[in-house]
Amino acid sequence: MQLSTKHLLGIKQLTAADISLILSTATQFKEVLQRPVKKVPSLRDVTIVNLFYENSTRTRISFELAEKRLGADTINFSASGSSVSKGETLLDTVNNILSMKVDMVVMRHSASGAPHFLSKHIPAAIINAGDGINEHPTQALLDAFSIQEKTGSLAGKKIVLVGDIMHSRVALSNIYLLNKMGAEVMVAGPPTLIPKYIEDALHVKVEYDIKKALAWCDVANVLRIQLERQNQVLFSSLREYNLAYGVSRKLLDGLKKEIVIMHPGPINRGVEIDSDVADGNQSIILQQVENGVAVRMASLYLLAGNKPD
Ligand code: CP
């Protein structure tokens, strides 16, 4: 089986069959990662550049580890410390790197649409590792993998995305993916952090009361307040945000059922989530990070077998 696409630019461009293929391939790679020898030579002789124009801990390390586990040759590029500071354009930078015979590009950029732009101008396969406030497809895939692993399936599950929906590429990719896979999706948070018309535009429920949102769901994916992407005051203070919308032990104890707690990271402890929830037994936050390696191995492997023309 093959993916219907030659680049992984967003979940929007994937079919449900593509998503199922990536998740089932990730299951096989997760099994490989449990073995004493965690490497397979599937991408031997493939060269991949990790092009990070924006900071990252999890995504960057997990892509690099996934590439090494698959036997690929990897190059890491950070905009800081590069000739970007001398005025070199994105396209010139990438064309210079590609002239050294690079096959695939993993790219994070603060500008929404940057990987889509590149895909029209270069011959290598591109994986979007997060572009501005647009999409973060491999995060949504690893979130889906983790939900499936924990609860058995995606179809019919009630998932709430809590917090800064307006500025979150993780939220948009999760919404696209969960809708395509038959889950029910709700967004919850303050009205100023939830885009107007999202209910009709993206087929999600909207809830401004955190207690009601948590009572409705099977899984809560708690999102970071993206202060670096906000250019106006959208809530009074981080303390007041925590009091009104922070996911606390008290809120979870008040529910009639046990829900699964997720967070894509990085966590702002005591803001969107309290430490005893993030570190508690309902949390699968570190399993998400672990699953990121298998999901990224699957994405790289499938795209490498589906080369751009
Ligand atoms: N979840 C996520 O994208 O984390 P990083 O920014 O650390 O990669």
Short mmCIF file of C-alpha atoms and ligand atoms in Angstrom, two decimals:
data_model
loop_
_atom_site.label_atom_id
_atom_site.label_comp_id
_atom_site.label_asym_id
_atom_site.label_seq_id
_atom_site.Cartn_x
_atom_site.Cartn_y
_atom_site.Cartn_z
CA MET A 1 0.00 0.00 0.00
CA GLN A 2 1.12 3.55 -0.72
CA LEU A 3 0.26 7.04 0.51
CA SER A 4 -1.84 9.15 -1.86
CA THR A 5 0.61 12.05 -1.41
CA LYS A 6 4.31 12.64 -2.07
CA HIS A 7 4.72 15.19 0.76
CA LEU A 8 3.31 15.30 4.29
CA LEU A 9 2.24 18.94 4.37
CA GLY A 10 -0.85 18.58 6.54
CA ILE A 11 -3.60 16.22 7.66
CA LYS A 12 -5.94 18.22 5.39
CA GLN A 13 -4.26 16.63 2.34
CA LEU A 14 -4.42 13.03 3.70
CA THR A 15 -7.22 10.52 3.16
CA ALA A 16 -8.57 8.31 5.95
CA ALA A 17 -6.76 5.41 4.21
CA ASP A 18 -3.45 7.36 4.36
CA ILE A 19 -3.94 7.96 8.10
CA SER A 20 -4.78 4.29 8.74
CA LEU A 21 -1.70 3.24 6.74
CA ILE A 22 0.62 5.53 8.74
CA LEU A 23 -0.89 4.34 12.06
CA SER A 24 -0.65 0.63 11.18
CA THR A 25 2.94 1.08 9.92
CA ALA A 26 3.76 2.91 13.17
CA THR A 27 2.47 -0.12 15.12
CA GLN A 28 5.06 -2.27 13.32
CA PHE A 29 7.84 0.24 14.02
CA LYS A 30 6.81 0.47 17.68
CA GLU A 31 7.38 -3.29 17.87
CA VAL A 32 10.87 -2.77 16.36
CA LEU A 33 11.57 -0.12 19.02
CA GLN A 34 10.89 -2.67 21.81
CA ARG A 35 13.66 -4.98 20.53
CA PRO A 36 17.21 -5.00 21.97
CA VAL A 37 18.44 -3.83 18.52
CA LYS A 38 16.12 -0.93 17.68
CA LYS A 39 17.37 -0.29 14.14
CA VAL A 40 16.21 -1.40 10.70
CA PRO A 41 18.02 -0.51 7.46
CA SER A 42 14.87 0.67 5.61
CA LEU A 43 16.27 4.13 4.75
CA ARG A 44 19.93 3.20 4.24
CA ASP A 45 21.43 5.56 1.59
CA VAL A 46 18.60 8.09 2.11
CA THR A 47 19.78 11.54 3.27
CA ILE A 48 17.41 13.72 5.28
CA VAL A 49 17.83 17.32 6.41
CA ASN A 50 16.00 18.52 9.52
CA LEU A 51 15.43 22.18 8.76
CA PHE A 52 14.32 24.00 11.92
CA TYR A 53 13.60 27.72 11.60
CA GLU A 54 11.75 27.68 14.95
CA ASN A 55 12.62 26.12 18.33
CA SER A 56 11.69 22.53 19.13
CA THR A 57 12.57 19.83 21.64
CA ARG A 58 10.27 16.84 21.06
CA THR A 59 9.68 17.05 17.31
CA ARG A 60 13.28 17.66 16.40
CA ILE A 61 14.75 14.95 18.63
CA SER A 62 12.09 12.47 17.64
CA PHE A 63 12.58 13.02 13.88
CA GLU A 64 16.34 12.68 14.28
CA LEU A 65 15.96 9.49 16.31
CA ALA A 66 13.40 8.09 13.82
CA GLU A 67 15.83 8.76 10.94
CA LYS A 68 18.72 7.10 12.79
CA ARG A 69 16.55 4.08 13.72
CA LEU A 70 15.77 3.69 9.98
CA GLY A 71 19.46 3.90 9.03
CA ALA A 72 19.20 7.24 7.17
CA ASP A 73 21.97 9.84 6.99
CA THR A 74 20.83 13.00 8.78
CA ILE A 75 21.83 16.65 8.74
CA ASN A 76 20.50 19.13 11.30
CA PHE A 77 20.03 22.76 10.32
CA SER A 78 18.99 25.57 12.69
CA ALA A 79 18.24 29.03 11.36
CA SER A 80 20.14 30.50 14.34
CA GLY A 81 23.84 30.23 13.61
CA SER A 82 23.26 29.86 9.85
CA SER A 83 23.61 32.25 6.90
CA VAL A 84 19.92 33.14 7.25
CA SER A 85 21.17 36.00 9.48
CA LYS A 86 23.12 37.30 6.43
CA GLY A 87 19.92 37.59 4.39
CA GLU A 88 19.82 34.22 2.58
CA THR A 89 16.28 33.30 1.50
CA LEU A 90 14.48 30.07 2.45
CA LEU A 91 14.59 28.84 -1.15
CA ASP A 92 18.31 29.63 -1.59
CA THR A 93 19.13 27.90 1.70
CA VAL A 94 17.19 24.78 0.73
CA ASN A 95 18.54 24.66 -2.84
CA ASN A 96 22.09 24.89 -1.47
CA ILE A 97 21.41 22.01 0.93
CA LEU A 98 19.75 19.94 -1.82
CA SER A 99 22.74 20.42 -4.14
CA MET A 100 24.59 18.21 -1.62
CA LYS A 101 22.24 15.35 -2.67
CA VAL A 102 19.60 15.42 0.07
CA ASP A 103 16.49 13.28 -0.52
CA MET A 104 14.00 14.50 2.11
CA VAL A 105 13.36 17.68 4.08
CA VAL A 106 11.74 17.83 7.52
CA MET A 107 10.81 21.43 8.11
CA ARG A 108 9.56 23.61 10.97
CA HIS A 109 8.89 27.28 10.27
CA SER A 110 7.04 30.11 12.02
CA ALA A 111 5.37 31.12 8.73
CA SER A 112 2.17 29.24 7.92
CA GLY A 113 2.49 27.71 4.44
CA ALA A 114 6.32 27.68 4.31
CA PRO A 115 6.55 23.90 3.59
CA HIS A 116 3.75 24.18 0.99
CA PHE A 117 5.75 26.92 -0.76
CA LEU A 118 8.90 24.77 -0.74
CA SER A 119 7.05 21.74 -2.11
CA LYS A 120 6.26 23.73 -5.29
CA HIS A 121 9.91 24.66 -5.87
CA ILE A 122 12.12 21.70 -4.90
CA PRO A 123 12.25 18.05 -5.96
CA ALA A 124 12.69 16.50 -2.47
CA ALA A 125 9.87 15.06 -0.31
CA ILE A 126 8.85 17.48 2.45
CA ILE A 127 7.45 16.71 5.89
CA ASN A 128 5.87 19.59 7.76
CA ALA A 129 7.13 19.56 11.37
CA GLY A 130 4.89 22.53 12.27
CA ASP A 131 4.19 25.68 10.23
CA GLY A 132 3.06 28.79 12.10
CA ILE A 133 -0.56 28.49 13.22
CA ASN A 134 -1.44 26.15 10.35
CA GLU A 135 -0.68 22.44 10.89
CA HIS A 136 1.53 20.00 12.79
CA PRO A 137 0.58 16.75 11.07
CA THR A 138 2.96 14.31 12.78
CA GLN A 139 1.81 15.60 16.20
CA ALA A 140 -1.80 14.80 15.28
CA LEU A 141 -0.74 11.37 13.99
CA LEU A 142 1.11 10.56 17.22
CA ASP A 143 -1.83 11.85 19.26
CA ALA A 144 -4.17 9.57 17.27
CA PHE A 145 -1.80 6.62 17.66
CA SER A 146 -1.71 7.23 21.44
CA ILE A 147 -5.51 7.49 21.72
CA GLN A 148 -5.91 4.28 19.72
CA GLU A 149 -3.32 2.51 21.84
CA LYS A 150 -4.94 3.64 25.10
CA THR A 151 -8.64 3.29 24.23
CA GLY A 152 -8.68 0.74 21.37
CA SER A 153 -10.08 2.96 18.60
CA LEU A 154 -10.67 6.48 17.29
CA ALA A 155 -14.13 6.01 15.76
CA GLY A 156 -16.89 7.11 18.12
CA LYS A 157 -14.50 8.48 20.76
CA LYS A 158 -15.25 11.90 22.24
CA ILE A 159 -12.13 14.08 22.19
CA VAL A 160 -11.96 17.62 23.58
CA LEU A 161 -9.15 20.02 22.66
CA VAL A 162 -8.79 22.48 25.55
CA GLY A 163 -7.22 25.94 25.53
CA ASP A 164 -5.68 28.18 22.90
CA ILE A 165 -7.43 26.81 19.80
CA MET A 166 -6.96 30.08 17.89
CA HIS A 167 -3.15 29.86 17.70
CA SER A 168 -2.69 26.09 17.75
CA ARG A 169 -1.46 24.13 14.73
CA VAL A 170 -1.86 21.01 16.88
CA ALA A 171 -5.58 21.76 17.28
CA LEU A 172 -6.17 22.19 13.54
CA SER A 173 -4.31 18.99 12.60
CA ASN A 174 -6.13 17.07 15.37
CA ILE A 175 -9.52 18.36 14.22
CA TYR A 176 -8.88 17.33 10.59
CA LEU A 177 -7.60 13.90 11.63
CA LEU A 178 -10.24 13.05 14.24
CA ASN A 179 -13.07 14.09 11.92
CA LYS A 180 -11.66 11.95 9.09
CA MET A 181 -11.38 8.95 11.44
CA GLY A 182 -14.91 9.17 12.83
CA ALA A 183 -14.26 10.61 16.31
CA GLU A 184 -16.46 13.33 17.84
CA VAL A 185 -14.52 16.56 18.41
CA MET A 186 -15.14 19.44 20.81
CA VAL A 187 -13.06 22.57 21.40
CA ALA A 188 -13.16 24.23 24.83
CA GLY A 189 -11.67 27.41 26.21
CA PRO A 190 -12.31 31.13 26.57
CA PRO A 191 -14.28 32.70 23.69
CA THR A 192 -11.29 34.93 22.85
CA LEU A 193 -9.13 31.86 22.13
CA ILE A 194 -11.67 30.00 19.98
CA PRO A 195 -12.09 31.15 16.35
CA LYS A 196 -15.57 32.44 15.45
CA TYR A 197 -17.56 30.13 13.13
CA ILE A 198 -15.29 27.13 13.92
CA GLU A 199 -18.39 25.02 14.68
CA ASP A 200 -19.63 25.14 11.07
CA ALA A 201 -16.28 25.57 9.34
CA LEU A 202 -14.58 22.56 10.95
CA HIS A 203 -17.53 20.49 12.23
CA VAL A 204 -16.68 20.61 15.94
CA LYS A 205 -18.71 21.27 19.07
CA VAL A 206 -17.79 24.40 21.06
CA GLU A 207 -17.96 24.61 24.88
CA TYR A 208 -16.88 27.57 27.01
CA ASP A 209 -17.42 25.75 30.33
CA ILE A 210 -14.43 23.52 31.14
CA LYS A 211 -16.43 21.38 33.61
CA LYS A 212 -19.04 20.53 30.96
CA ALA A 213 -16.33 19.85 28.36
CA LEU A 214 -14.50 17.39 30.62
CA ALA A 215 -17.77 15.70 31.64
CA TRP A 216 -18.57 15.14 27.91
CA CYS A 217 -15.26 13.67 26.73
CA ASP A 218 -13.37 10.37 26.83
CA VAL A 219 -10.05 12.13 26.15
CA ALA A 220 -8.90 15.70 26.88
CA ASN A 221 -5.95 17.01 24.84
CA VAL A 222 -4.80 20.10 26.75
CA LEU A 223 -3.02 22.77 24.70
CA ARG A 224 -0.43 25.37 25.65
CA ILE A 225 -1.25 29.07 25.71
CA GLN A 226 0.85 30.28 22.76
CA LEU A 227 1.90 33.66 24.16
CA GLU A 228 4.56 34.04 21.45
CA ARG A 229 1.84 34.03 18.74
CA GLN A 230 -0.55 36.45 20.51
CA ASN A 231 -0.16 40.14 19.66
CA GLN A 232 -3.03 41.35 21.83
CA VAL A 233 -4.41 40.68 25.32
CA LEU A 234 -6.83 37.76 24.99
CA PHE A 235 -7.26 36.97 28.71
CA SER A 236 -6.58 38.89 31.91
CA SER A 237 -3.63 36.94 33.39
CA LEU A 238 -2.09 33.48 33.41
CA ARG A 239 -3.31 33.01 37.01
CA GLU A 240 -6.89 33.84 36.05
CA TYR A 241 -6.62 31.56 33.00
CA ASN A 242 -5.54 28.74 35.32
CA LEU A 243 -8.44 29.38 37.70
CA ALA A 244 -11.02 29.45 34.89
CA TYR A 245 -9.66 26.90 32.39
CA GLY A 246 -6.69 25.06 33.94
CA VAL A 247 -7.18 21.28 34.15
CA SER A 248 -6.83 20.50 37.86
CA ARG A 249 -7.06 17.40 40.04
CA LYS A 250 -10.20 18.87 41.63
CA LEU A 251 -11.91 19.11 38.22
CA LEU A 252 -11.00 15.50 37.37
CA ASP A 253 -12.13 14.23 40.80
CA GLY A 254 -15.52 15.90 40.22
CA LEU A 255 -16.20 13.79 37.10
CA LYS A 256 -18.24 10.59 37.18
CA LYS A 257 -15.70 8.78 34.96
CA GLU A 258 -11.96 8.57 34.39
CA ILE A 259 -10.85 10.44 31.28
CA VAL A 260 -7.49 10.24 29.48
CA ILE A 261 -5.28 13.34 29.70
CA MET A 262 -2.98 14.35 26.85
CA HIS A 263 -0.75 17.34 26.10
CA PRO A 264 1.51 17.82 23.05
CA GLY A 265 4.13 19.73 25.08
CA PRO A 266 5.84 21.90 26.01
CA ILE A 267 3.74 22.12 29.20
CA ASN A 268 3.20 25.34 31.11
CA ARG A 269 2.68 23.78 34.56
CA GLY A 270 0.18 25.67 36.68
CA VAL A 271 -1.29 27.45 33.63
CA GLU A 272 -3.24 25.14 31.29
CA ILE A 273 -2.57 22.02 33.39
CA ASP A 274 -1.59 21.41 37.01
CA SER A 275 1.44 19.26 37.83
CA ASP A 276 -0.54 16.56 39.66
CA VAL A 277 -2.66 16.07 36.50
CA ALA A 278 0.26 16.18 34.06
CA ASP A 279 2.17 13.64 36.16
CA GLY A 280 -0.88 11.67 37.36
CA ASN A 281 -2.06 8.19 36.40
CA GLN A 282 -4.62 9.45 33.84
CA SER A 283 -1.90 11.24 31.88
CA ILE A 284 -0.35 9.64 28.75
CA ILE A 285 1.86 12.65 27.97
CA LEU A 286 5.15 10.73 27.99
CA GLN A 287 3.61 7.85 25.99
CA GLN A 288 2.73 10.46 23.34
CA VAL A 289 6.39 11.47 23.17
CA GLU A 290 7.50 7.81 22.99
CA ASN A 291 4.98 7.10 20.20
CA GLY A 292 6.26 10.09 18.24
CA VAL A 293 9.36 8.13 17.20
CA ALA A 294 7.37 5.20 15.73
CA VAL A 295 4.90 7.53 14.00
CA ARG A 296 7.71 9.59 12.45
CA MET A 297 9.53 6.40 11.37
CA ALA A 298 6.31 5.34 9.62
CA SER A 299 5.85 8.74 7.95
CA LEU A 300 9.46 8.87 6.70
CA TYR A 301 9.40 5.24 5.52
CA LEU A 302 6.15 5.60 3.57
CA LEU A 303 7.14 8.91 1.95
CA ALA A 304 10.57 7.56 0.96
CA GLY A 305 8.77 4.82 -0.99
CA ASN A 306 6.60 7.42 -2.71
CA LYS A 307 9.19 9.76 -4.24
CA PRO A 308 8.15 13.12 -5.80
CA ASP A 309 8.34 13.22 -9.66
N1 CP B 1 4.87 19.10 20.52
C1 CP B 1 5.85 19.84 19.96
O1 CP B 1 5.80 20.19 18.77
O2 CP B 1 6.89 20.10 20.79
P1 CP B 1 8.25 20.83 20.35
O3 CP B 1 7.90 22.25 20.00
O4 CP B 1 9.18 20.72 21.52
O5 CP B 1 8.77 20.11 19.13
#
